[in-house]
PDB file of C-alpha atoms in Angstrom:
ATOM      1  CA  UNK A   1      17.053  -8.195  -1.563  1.00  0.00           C
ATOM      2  CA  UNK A   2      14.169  -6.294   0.372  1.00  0.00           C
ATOM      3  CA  UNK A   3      11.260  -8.330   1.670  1.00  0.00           C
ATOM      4  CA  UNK A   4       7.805  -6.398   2.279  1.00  0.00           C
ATOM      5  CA  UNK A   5       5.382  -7.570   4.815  1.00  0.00           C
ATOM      6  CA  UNK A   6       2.323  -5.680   5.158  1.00  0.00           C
ATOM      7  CA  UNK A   7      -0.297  -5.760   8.215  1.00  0.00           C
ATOM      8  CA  UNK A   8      -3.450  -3.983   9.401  1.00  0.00           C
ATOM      9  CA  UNK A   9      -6.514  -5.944   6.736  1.00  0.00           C
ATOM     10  CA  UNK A  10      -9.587  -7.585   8.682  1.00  0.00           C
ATOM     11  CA  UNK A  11     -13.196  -7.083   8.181  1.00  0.00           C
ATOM     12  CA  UNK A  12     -14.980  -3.875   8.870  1.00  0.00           C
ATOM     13  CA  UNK A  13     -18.492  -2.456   8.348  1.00  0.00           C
ATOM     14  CA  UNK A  14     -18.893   0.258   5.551  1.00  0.00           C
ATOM     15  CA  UNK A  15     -18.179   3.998   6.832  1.00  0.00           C
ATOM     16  CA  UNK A  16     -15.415   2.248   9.056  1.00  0.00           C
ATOM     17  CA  UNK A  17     -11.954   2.873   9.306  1.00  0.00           C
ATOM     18  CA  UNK A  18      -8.756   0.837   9.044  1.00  0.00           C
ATOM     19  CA  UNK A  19      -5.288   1.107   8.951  1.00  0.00           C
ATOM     20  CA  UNK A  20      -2.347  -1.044   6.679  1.00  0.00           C
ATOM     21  CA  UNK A  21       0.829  -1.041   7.339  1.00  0.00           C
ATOM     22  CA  UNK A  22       4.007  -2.160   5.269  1.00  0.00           C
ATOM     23  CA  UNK A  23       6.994  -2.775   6.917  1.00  0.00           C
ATOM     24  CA  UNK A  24      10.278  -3.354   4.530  1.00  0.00           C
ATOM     25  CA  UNK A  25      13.470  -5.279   5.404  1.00  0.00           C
ATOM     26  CA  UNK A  26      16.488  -6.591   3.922  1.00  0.00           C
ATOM     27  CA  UNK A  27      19.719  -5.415   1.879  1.00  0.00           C
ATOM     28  CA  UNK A  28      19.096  -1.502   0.693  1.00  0.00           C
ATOM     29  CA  UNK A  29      20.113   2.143   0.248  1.00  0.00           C
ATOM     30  CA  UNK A  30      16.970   3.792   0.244  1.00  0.00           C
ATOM     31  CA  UNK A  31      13.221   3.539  -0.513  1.00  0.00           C
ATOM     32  CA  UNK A  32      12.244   5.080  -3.852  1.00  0.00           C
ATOM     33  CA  UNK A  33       8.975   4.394  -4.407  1.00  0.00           C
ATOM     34  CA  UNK A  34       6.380   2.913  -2.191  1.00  0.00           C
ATOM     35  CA  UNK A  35       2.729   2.484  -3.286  1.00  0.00           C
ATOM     36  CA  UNK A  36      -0.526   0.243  -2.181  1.00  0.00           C
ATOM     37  CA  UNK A  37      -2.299  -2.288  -5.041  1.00  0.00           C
ATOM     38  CA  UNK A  38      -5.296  -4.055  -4.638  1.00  0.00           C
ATOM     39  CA  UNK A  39      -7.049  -6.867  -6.174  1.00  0.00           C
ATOM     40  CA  UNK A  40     -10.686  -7.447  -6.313  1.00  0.00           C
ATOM     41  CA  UNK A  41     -11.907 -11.124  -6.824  1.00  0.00           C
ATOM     42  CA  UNK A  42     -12.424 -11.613 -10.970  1.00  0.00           C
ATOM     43  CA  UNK A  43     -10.475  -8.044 -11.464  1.00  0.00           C
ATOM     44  CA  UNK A  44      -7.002  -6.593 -12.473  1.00  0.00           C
ATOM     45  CA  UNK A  45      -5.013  -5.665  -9.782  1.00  0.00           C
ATOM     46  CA  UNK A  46      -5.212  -2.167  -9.797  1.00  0.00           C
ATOM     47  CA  UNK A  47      -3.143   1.378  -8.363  1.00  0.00           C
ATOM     48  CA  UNK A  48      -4.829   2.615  -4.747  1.00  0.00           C
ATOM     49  CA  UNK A  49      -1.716   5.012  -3.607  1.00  0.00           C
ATOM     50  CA  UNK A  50       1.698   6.032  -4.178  1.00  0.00           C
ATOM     51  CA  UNK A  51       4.273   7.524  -2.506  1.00  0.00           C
ATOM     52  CA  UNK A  52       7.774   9.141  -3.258  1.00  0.00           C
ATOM     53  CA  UNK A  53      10.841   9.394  -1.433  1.00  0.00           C
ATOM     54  CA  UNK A  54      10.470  13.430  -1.796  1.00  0.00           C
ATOM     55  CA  UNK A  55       7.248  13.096  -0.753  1.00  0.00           C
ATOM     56  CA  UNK A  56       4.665  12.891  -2.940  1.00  0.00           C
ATOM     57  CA  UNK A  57       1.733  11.352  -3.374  1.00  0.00           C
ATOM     58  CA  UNK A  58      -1.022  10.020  -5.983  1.00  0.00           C
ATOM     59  CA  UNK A  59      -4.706   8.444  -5.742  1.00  0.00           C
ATOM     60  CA  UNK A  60      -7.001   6.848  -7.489  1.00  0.00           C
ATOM     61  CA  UNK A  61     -10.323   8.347  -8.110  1.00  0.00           C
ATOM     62  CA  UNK A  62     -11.973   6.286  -6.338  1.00  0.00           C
ATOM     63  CA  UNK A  63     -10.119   6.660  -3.221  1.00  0.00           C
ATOM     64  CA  UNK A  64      -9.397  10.588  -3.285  1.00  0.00           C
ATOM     65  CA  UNK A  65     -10.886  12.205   0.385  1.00  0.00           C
ATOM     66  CA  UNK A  66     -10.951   8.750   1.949  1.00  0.00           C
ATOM     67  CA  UNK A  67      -7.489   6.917   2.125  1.00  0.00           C
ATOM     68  CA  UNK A  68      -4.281   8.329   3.165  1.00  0.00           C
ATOM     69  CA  UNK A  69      -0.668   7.122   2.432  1.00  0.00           C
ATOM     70  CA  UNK A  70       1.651   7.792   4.268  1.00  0.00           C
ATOM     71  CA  UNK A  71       5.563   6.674   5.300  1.00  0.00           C
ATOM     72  CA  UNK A  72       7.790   6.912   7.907  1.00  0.00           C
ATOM     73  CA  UNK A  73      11.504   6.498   6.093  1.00  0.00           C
ATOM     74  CA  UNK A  74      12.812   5.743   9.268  1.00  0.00           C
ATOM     75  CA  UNK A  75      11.113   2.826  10.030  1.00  0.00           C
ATOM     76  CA  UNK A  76      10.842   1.993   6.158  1.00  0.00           C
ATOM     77  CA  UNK A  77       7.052   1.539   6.421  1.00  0.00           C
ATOM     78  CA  UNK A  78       4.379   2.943   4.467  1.00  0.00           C
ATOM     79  CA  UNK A  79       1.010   3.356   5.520  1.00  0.00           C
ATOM     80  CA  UNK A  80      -2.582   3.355   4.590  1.00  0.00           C
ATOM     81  CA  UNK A  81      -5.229   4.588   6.363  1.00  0.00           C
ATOM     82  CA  UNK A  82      -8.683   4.029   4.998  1.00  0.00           C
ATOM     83  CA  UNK A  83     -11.541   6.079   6.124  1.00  0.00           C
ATOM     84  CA  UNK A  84     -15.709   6.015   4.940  1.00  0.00           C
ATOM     85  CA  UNK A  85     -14.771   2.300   3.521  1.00  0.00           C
ATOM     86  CA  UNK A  86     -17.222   0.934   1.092  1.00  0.00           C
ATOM     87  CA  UNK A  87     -18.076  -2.954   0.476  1.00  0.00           C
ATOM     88  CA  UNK A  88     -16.223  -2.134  -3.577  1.00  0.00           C
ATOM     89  CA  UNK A  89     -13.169  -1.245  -1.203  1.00  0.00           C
ATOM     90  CA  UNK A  90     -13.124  -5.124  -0.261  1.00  0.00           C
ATOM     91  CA  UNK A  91      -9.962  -6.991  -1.580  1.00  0.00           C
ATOM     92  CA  UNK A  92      -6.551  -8.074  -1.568  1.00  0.00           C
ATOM     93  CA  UNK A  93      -3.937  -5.334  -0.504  1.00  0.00           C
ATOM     94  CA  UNK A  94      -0.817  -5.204  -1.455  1.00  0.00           C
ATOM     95  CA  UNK A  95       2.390  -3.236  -0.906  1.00  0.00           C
ATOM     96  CA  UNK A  96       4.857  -2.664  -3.625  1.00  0.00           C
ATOM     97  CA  UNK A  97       8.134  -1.029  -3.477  1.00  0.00           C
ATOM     98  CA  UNK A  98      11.291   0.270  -5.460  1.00  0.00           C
ATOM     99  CA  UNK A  99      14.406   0.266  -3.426  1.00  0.00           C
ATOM    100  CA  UNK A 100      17.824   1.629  -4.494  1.00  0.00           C
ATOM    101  CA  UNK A 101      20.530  -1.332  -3.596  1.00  0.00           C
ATOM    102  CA  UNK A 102      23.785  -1.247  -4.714  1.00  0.00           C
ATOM    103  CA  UNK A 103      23.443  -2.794  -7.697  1.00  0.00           C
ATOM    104  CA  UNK A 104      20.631  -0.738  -9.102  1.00  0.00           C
ATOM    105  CA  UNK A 105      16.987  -0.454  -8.367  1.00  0.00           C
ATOM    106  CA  UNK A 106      15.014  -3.658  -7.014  1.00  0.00           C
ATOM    107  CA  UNK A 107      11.690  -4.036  -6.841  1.00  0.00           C
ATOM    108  CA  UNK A 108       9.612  -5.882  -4.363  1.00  0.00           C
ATOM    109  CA  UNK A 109       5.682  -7.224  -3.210  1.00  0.00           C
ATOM    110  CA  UNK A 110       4.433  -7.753  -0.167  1.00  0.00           C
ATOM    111  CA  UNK A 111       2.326 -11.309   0.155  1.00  0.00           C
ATOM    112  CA  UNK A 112      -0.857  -9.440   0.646  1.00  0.00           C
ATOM    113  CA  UNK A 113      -3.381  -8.329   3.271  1.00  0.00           C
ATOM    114  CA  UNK A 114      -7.398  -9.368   2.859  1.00  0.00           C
ATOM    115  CA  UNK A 115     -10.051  -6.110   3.184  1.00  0.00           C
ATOM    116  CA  UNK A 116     -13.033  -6.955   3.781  1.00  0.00           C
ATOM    117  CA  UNK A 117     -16.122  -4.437   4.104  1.00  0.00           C
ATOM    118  CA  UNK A 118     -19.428  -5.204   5.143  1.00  0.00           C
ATOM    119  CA  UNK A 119     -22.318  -3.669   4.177  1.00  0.00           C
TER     120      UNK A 119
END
C-alpha cells in the first residue's frame, strides 16, 4: 500500500507564491509517476503537473512559466511550487502517484490540500 499526504495549501493574494508538498509512505519499490490534480468548485478535476521517475516533466497550459514540480526520490516527495498565482488557480490540490510494489503497479491519492487566491 502507499499512502500520500500532501501539505503546503492556504490562502494567498494573486501574484503570490506558495509551495505543496507530497510526502509518500508505505509498502514500495519505487515511485513511477508522481503528478499534481486540482479541482475547482462545479469543475472536473483536472492535470496541473507531472513528473517521471527519469525525470520528466509536463504542464498544463495554463500553468506553463508559473508552477514548478519537482521531487526529491529520496525523501519520496514531490513538490509544487506556484509562482504569479491567480484567483482561477484557487482549488482543491491533489497528489497522485504510481508506485512499483511487488505485486505490480499501485496507484494512490493524497486527501487533498485547499488553494485559495485572493484577488
Amino acid at each position: 500500500q502507499v499512502q500520500l499526504v500532501e501539505s503546503g495549501g492556504g490562502l494567498v493574494q494573486a501574484e503570490g507564491s506558495l509551495t505543496l508538498s507530497c510526502a509518500a509512505s508505505g509498502t514500495f519499490l519505487d515511485i513511477i509517476v508522481m503528478n499534481w490534480y486540482r479541482q475547482a468548485p462545479g469543475k472536473q478535476r483536472e492535470l496541473v503537473a507531472g513528473s517521471s521517475r527519469r525525470g520528466t516533466t509536463n504542464y498544463a497550459d495554463s500553468v506553463k512559466g508559473r508552477f514548478t514540480i519537482s521531487r526529491d526520490n529520496a525523501k519520496k516527495t514531490a513538490y509544487l511550487r506556484m509562482n504569479s498565482l491567480k484567483p482561477e488557480d484557487t482549488a482543491v490540490y491533489y497528489c497522485y502517484a504510481v508506485v512499483q510494489s511487488d505485486s505490480g503497479p499501485r496507484t494512490a491519492w493524497g486527501q487533498g490540500t485547499q488553494v485559495t487566491v485572493s484577488s
